[in-house]
mmCIF file with all atom_site columns, C-alpha atoms in Angstrom:
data_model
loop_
_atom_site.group_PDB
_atom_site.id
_atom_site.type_symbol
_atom_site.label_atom_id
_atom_site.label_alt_id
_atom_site.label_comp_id
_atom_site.label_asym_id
_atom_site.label_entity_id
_atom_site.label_seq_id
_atom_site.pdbx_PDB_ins_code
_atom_site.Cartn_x
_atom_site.Cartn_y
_atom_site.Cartn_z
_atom_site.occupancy
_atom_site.B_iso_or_equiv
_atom_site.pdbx_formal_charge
_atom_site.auth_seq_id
_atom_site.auth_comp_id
_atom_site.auth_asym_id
_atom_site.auth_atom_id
_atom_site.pdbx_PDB_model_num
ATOM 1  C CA . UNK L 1 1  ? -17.446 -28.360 -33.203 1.00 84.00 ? 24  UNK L CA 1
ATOM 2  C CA . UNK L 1 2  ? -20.567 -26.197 -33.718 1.00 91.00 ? 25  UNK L CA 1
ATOM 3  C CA . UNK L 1 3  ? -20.650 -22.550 -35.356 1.00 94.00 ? 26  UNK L CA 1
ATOM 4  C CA . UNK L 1 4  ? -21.746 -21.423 -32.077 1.00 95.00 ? 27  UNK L CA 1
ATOM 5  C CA . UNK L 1 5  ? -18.805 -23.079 -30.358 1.00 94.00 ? 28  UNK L CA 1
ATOM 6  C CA . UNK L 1 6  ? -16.101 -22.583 -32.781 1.00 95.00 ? 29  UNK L CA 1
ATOM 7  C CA . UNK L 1 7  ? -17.048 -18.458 -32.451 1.00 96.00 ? 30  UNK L CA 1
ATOM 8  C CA . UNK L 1 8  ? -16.541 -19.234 -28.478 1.00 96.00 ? 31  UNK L CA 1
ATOM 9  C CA . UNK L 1 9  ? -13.104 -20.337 -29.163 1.00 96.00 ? 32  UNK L CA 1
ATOM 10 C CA . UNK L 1 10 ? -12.198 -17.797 -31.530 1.00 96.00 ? 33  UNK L CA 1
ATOM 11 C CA . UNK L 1 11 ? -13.163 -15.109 -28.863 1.00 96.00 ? 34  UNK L CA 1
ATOM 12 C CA . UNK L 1 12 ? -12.465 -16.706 -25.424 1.00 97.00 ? 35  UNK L CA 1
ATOM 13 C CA . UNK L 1 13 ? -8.761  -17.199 -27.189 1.00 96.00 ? 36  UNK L CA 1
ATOM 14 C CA . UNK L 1 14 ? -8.616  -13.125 -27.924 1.00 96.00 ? 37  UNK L CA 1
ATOM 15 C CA . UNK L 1 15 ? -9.947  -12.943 -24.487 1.00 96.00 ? 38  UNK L CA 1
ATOM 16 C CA . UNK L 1 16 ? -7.196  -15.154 -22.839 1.00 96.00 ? 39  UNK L CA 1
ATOM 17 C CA . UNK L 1 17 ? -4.509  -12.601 -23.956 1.00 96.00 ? 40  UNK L CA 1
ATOM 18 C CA . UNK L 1 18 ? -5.575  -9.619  -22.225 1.00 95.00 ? 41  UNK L CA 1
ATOM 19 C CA . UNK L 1 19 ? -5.121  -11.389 -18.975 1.00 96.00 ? 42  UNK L CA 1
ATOM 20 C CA . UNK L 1 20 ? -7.259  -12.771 -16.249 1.00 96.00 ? 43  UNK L CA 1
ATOM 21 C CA . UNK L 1 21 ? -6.361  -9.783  -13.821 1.00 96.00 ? 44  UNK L CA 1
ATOM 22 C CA . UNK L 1 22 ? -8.175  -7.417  -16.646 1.00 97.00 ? 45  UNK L CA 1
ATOM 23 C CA . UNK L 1 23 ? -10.949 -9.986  -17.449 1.00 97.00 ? 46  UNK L CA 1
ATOM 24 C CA . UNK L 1 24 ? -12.115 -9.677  -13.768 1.00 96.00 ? 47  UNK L CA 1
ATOM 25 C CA . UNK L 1 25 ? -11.805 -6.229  -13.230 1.00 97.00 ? 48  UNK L CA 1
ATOM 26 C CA . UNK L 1 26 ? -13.728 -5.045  -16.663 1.00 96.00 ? 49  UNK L CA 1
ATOM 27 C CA . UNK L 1 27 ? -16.326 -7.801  -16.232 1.00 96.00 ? 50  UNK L CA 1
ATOM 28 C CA . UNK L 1 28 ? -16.658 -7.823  -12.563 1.00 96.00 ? 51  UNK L CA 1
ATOM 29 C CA . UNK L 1 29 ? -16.259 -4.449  -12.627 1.00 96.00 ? 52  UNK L CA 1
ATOM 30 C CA . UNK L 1 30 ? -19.042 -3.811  -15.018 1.00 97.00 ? 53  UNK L CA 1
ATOM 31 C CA . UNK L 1 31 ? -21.583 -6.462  -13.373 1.00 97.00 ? 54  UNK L CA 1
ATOM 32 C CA . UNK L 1 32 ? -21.142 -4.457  -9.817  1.00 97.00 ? 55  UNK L CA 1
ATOM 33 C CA . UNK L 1 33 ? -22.236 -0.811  -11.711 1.00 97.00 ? 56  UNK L CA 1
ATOM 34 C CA . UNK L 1 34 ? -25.445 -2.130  -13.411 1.00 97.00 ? 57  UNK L CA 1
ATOM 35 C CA . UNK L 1 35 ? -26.232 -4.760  -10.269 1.00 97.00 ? 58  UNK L CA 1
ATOM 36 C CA . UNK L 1 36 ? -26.030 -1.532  -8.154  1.00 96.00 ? 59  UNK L CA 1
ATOM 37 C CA . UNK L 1 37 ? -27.674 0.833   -9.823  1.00 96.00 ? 60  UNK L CA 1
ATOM 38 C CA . UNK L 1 38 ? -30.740 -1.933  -10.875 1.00 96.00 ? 61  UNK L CA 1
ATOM 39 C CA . UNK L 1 39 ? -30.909 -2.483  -6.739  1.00 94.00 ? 62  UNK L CA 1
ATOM 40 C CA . UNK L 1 40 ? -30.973 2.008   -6.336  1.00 94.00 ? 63  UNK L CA 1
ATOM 41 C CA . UNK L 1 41 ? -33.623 1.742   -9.028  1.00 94.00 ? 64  UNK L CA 1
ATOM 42 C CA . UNK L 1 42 ? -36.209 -0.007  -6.894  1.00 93.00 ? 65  UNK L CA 1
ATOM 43 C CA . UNK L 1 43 ? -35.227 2.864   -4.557  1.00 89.00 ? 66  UNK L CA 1
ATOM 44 C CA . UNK L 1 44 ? -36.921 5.939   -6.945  1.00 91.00 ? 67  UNK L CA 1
ATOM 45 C CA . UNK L 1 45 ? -40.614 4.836   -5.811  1.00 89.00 ? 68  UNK L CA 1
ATOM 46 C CA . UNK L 1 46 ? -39.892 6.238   -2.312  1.00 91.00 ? 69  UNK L CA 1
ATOM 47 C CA . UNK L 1 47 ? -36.947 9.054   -2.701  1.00 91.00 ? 70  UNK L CA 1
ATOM 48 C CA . UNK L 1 48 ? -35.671 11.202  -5.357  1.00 92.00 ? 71  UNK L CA 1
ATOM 49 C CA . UNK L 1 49 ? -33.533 10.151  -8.144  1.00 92.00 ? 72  UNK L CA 1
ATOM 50 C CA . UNK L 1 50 ? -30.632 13.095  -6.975  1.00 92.00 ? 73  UNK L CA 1
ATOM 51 C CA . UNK L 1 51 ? -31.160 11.277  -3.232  1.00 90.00 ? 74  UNK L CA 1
ATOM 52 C CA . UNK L 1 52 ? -30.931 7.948   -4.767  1.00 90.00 ? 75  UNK L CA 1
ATOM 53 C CA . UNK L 1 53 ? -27.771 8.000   -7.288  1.00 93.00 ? 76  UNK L CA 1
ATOM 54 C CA . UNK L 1 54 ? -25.425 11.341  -5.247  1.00 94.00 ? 77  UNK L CA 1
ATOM 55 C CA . UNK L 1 55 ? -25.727 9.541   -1.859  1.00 92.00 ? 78  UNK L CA 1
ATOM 56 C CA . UNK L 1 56 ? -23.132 8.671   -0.099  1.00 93.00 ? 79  UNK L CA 1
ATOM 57 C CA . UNK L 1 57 ? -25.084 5.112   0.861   1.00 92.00 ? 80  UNK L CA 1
ATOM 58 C CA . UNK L 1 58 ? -25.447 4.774   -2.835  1.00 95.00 ? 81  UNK L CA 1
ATOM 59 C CA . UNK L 1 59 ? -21.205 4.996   -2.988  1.00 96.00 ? 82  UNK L CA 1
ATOM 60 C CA . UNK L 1 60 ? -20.683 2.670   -0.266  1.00 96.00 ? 83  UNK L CA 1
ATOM 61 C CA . UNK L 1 61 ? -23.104 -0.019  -2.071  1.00 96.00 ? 84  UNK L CA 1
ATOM 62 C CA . UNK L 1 62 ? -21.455 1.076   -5.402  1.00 97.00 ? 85  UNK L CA 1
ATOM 63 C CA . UNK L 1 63 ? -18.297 0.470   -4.094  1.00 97.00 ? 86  UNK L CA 1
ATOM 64 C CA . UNK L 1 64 ? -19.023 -3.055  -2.190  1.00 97.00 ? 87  UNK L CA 1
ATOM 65 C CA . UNK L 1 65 ? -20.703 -4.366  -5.615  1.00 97.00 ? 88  UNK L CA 1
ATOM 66 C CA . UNK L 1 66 ? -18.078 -3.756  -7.809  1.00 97.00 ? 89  UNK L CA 1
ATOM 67 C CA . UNK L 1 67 ? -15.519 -5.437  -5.718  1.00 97.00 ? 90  UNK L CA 1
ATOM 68 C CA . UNK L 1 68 ? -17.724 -8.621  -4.889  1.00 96.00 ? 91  UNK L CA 1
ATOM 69 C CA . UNK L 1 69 ? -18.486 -8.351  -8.817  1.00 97.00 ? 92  UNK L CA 1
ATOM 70 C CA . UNK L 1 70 ? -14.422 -7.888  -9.600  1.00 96.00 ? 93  UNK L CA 1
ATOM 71 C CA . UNK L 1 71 ? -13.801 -10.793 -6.958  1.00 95.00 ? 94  UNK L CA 1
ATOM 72 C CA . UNK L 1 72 ? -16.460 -13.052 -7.395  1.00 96.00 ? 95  UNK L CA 1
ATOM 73 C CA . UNK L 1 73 ? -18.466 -13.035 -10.622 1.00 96.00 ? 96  UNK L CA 1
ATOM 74 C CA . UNK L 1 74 ? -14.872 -12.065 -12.699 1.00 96.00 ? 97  UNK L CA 1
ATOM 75 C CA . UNK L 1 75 ? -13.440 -15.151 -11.176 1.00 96.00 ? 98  UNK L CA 1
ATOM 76 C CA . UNK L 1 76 ? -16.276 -17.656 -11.795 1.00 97.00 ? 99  UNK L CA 1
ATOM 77 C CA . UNK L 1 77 ? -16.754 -16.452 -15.479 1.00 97.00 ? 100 UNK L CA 1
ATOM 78 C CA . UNK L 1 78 ? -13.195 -16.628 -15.773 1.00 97.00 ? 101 UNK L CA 1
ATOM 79 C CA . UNK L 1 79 ? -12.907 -20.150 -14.921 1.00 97.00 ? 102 UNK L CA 1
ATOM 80 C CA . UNK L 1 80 ? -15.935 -20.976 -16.510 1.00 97.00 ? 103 UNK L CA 1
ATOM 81 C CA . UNK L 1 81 ? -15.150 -19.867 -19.925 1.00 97.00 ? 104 UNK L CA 1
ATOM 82 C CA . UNK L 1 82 ? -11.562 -21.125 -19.219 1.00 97.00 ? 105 UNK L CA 1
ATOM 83 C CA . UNK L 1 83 ? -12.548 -24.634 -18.488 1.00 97.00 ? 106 UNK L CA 1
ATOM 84 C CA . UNK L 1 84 ? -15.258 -24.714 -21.955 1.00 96.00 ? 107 UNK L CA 1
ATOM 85 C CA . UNK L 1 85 ? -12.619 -23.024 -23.955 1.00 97.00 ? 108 UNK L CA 1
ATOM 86 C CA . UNK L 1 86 ? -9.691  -25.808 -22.965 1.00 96.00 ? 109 UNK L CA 1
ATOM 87 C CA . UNK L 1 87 ? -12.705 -28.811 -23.494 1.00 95.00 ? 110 UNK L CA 1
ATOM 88 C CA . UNK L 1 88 ? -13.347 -27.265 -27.196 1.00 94.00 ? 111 UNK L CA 1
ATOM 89 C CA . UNK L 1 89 ? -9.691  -27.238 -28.103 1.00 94.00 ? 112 UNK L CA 1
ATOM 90 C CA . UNK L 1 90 ? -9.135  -30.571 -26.820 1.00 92.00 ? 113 UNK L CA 1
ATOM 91 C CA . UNK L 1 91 ? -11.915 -31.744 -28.535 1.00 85.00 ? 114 UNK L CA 1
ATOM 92 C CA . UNK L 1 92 ? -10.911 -30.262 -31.986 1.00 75.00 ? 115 UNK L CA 1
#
């Protein structure tokens, strides 16, 4: 097993213990605030930052990323670190 890997296992294992549930939510969570706010960005060329980010559009968006990111992008990095992590330790 590599450095590289063997630092994976070590983390993905500290990881594991705090739970899938909280995984998702921080992760997905965190991946549907900055994918929503990158998208708003695009949105400053043509109407005010204020307009942009204290809109109640801008909530609604806000609020649909974070819980396709909590549903969908927590899941899939959850079972894709799950599945490396279990190859490395069977591996070892």
């Amino acid at each position: 097993m590599t450095k590289k890997e063997q630092k994976f296992v070590t983390s993905w294992a500290k990881t594991r213990q705090i739970g899938m549930i909280k995984f998702m939510i921080f992760s997905g969570g965190l991946w549907g605030v900055l994918t929503a706010c990158i998208i708003q960005m695009f949105e400053l060329s043509e109407i005010s930052f204020k307009d942009a980010f204290f809109s109640s559009k801008f909530a609604v968006q806000l609020s649909i990323f974070i819980i396709i990111g909590i549903v969908i992008f927590g899941l899939v990095m959850w079972k894709i670190n799950e599945k490396k992590y279990l190859r490395l330790v069977k591996e070892e």
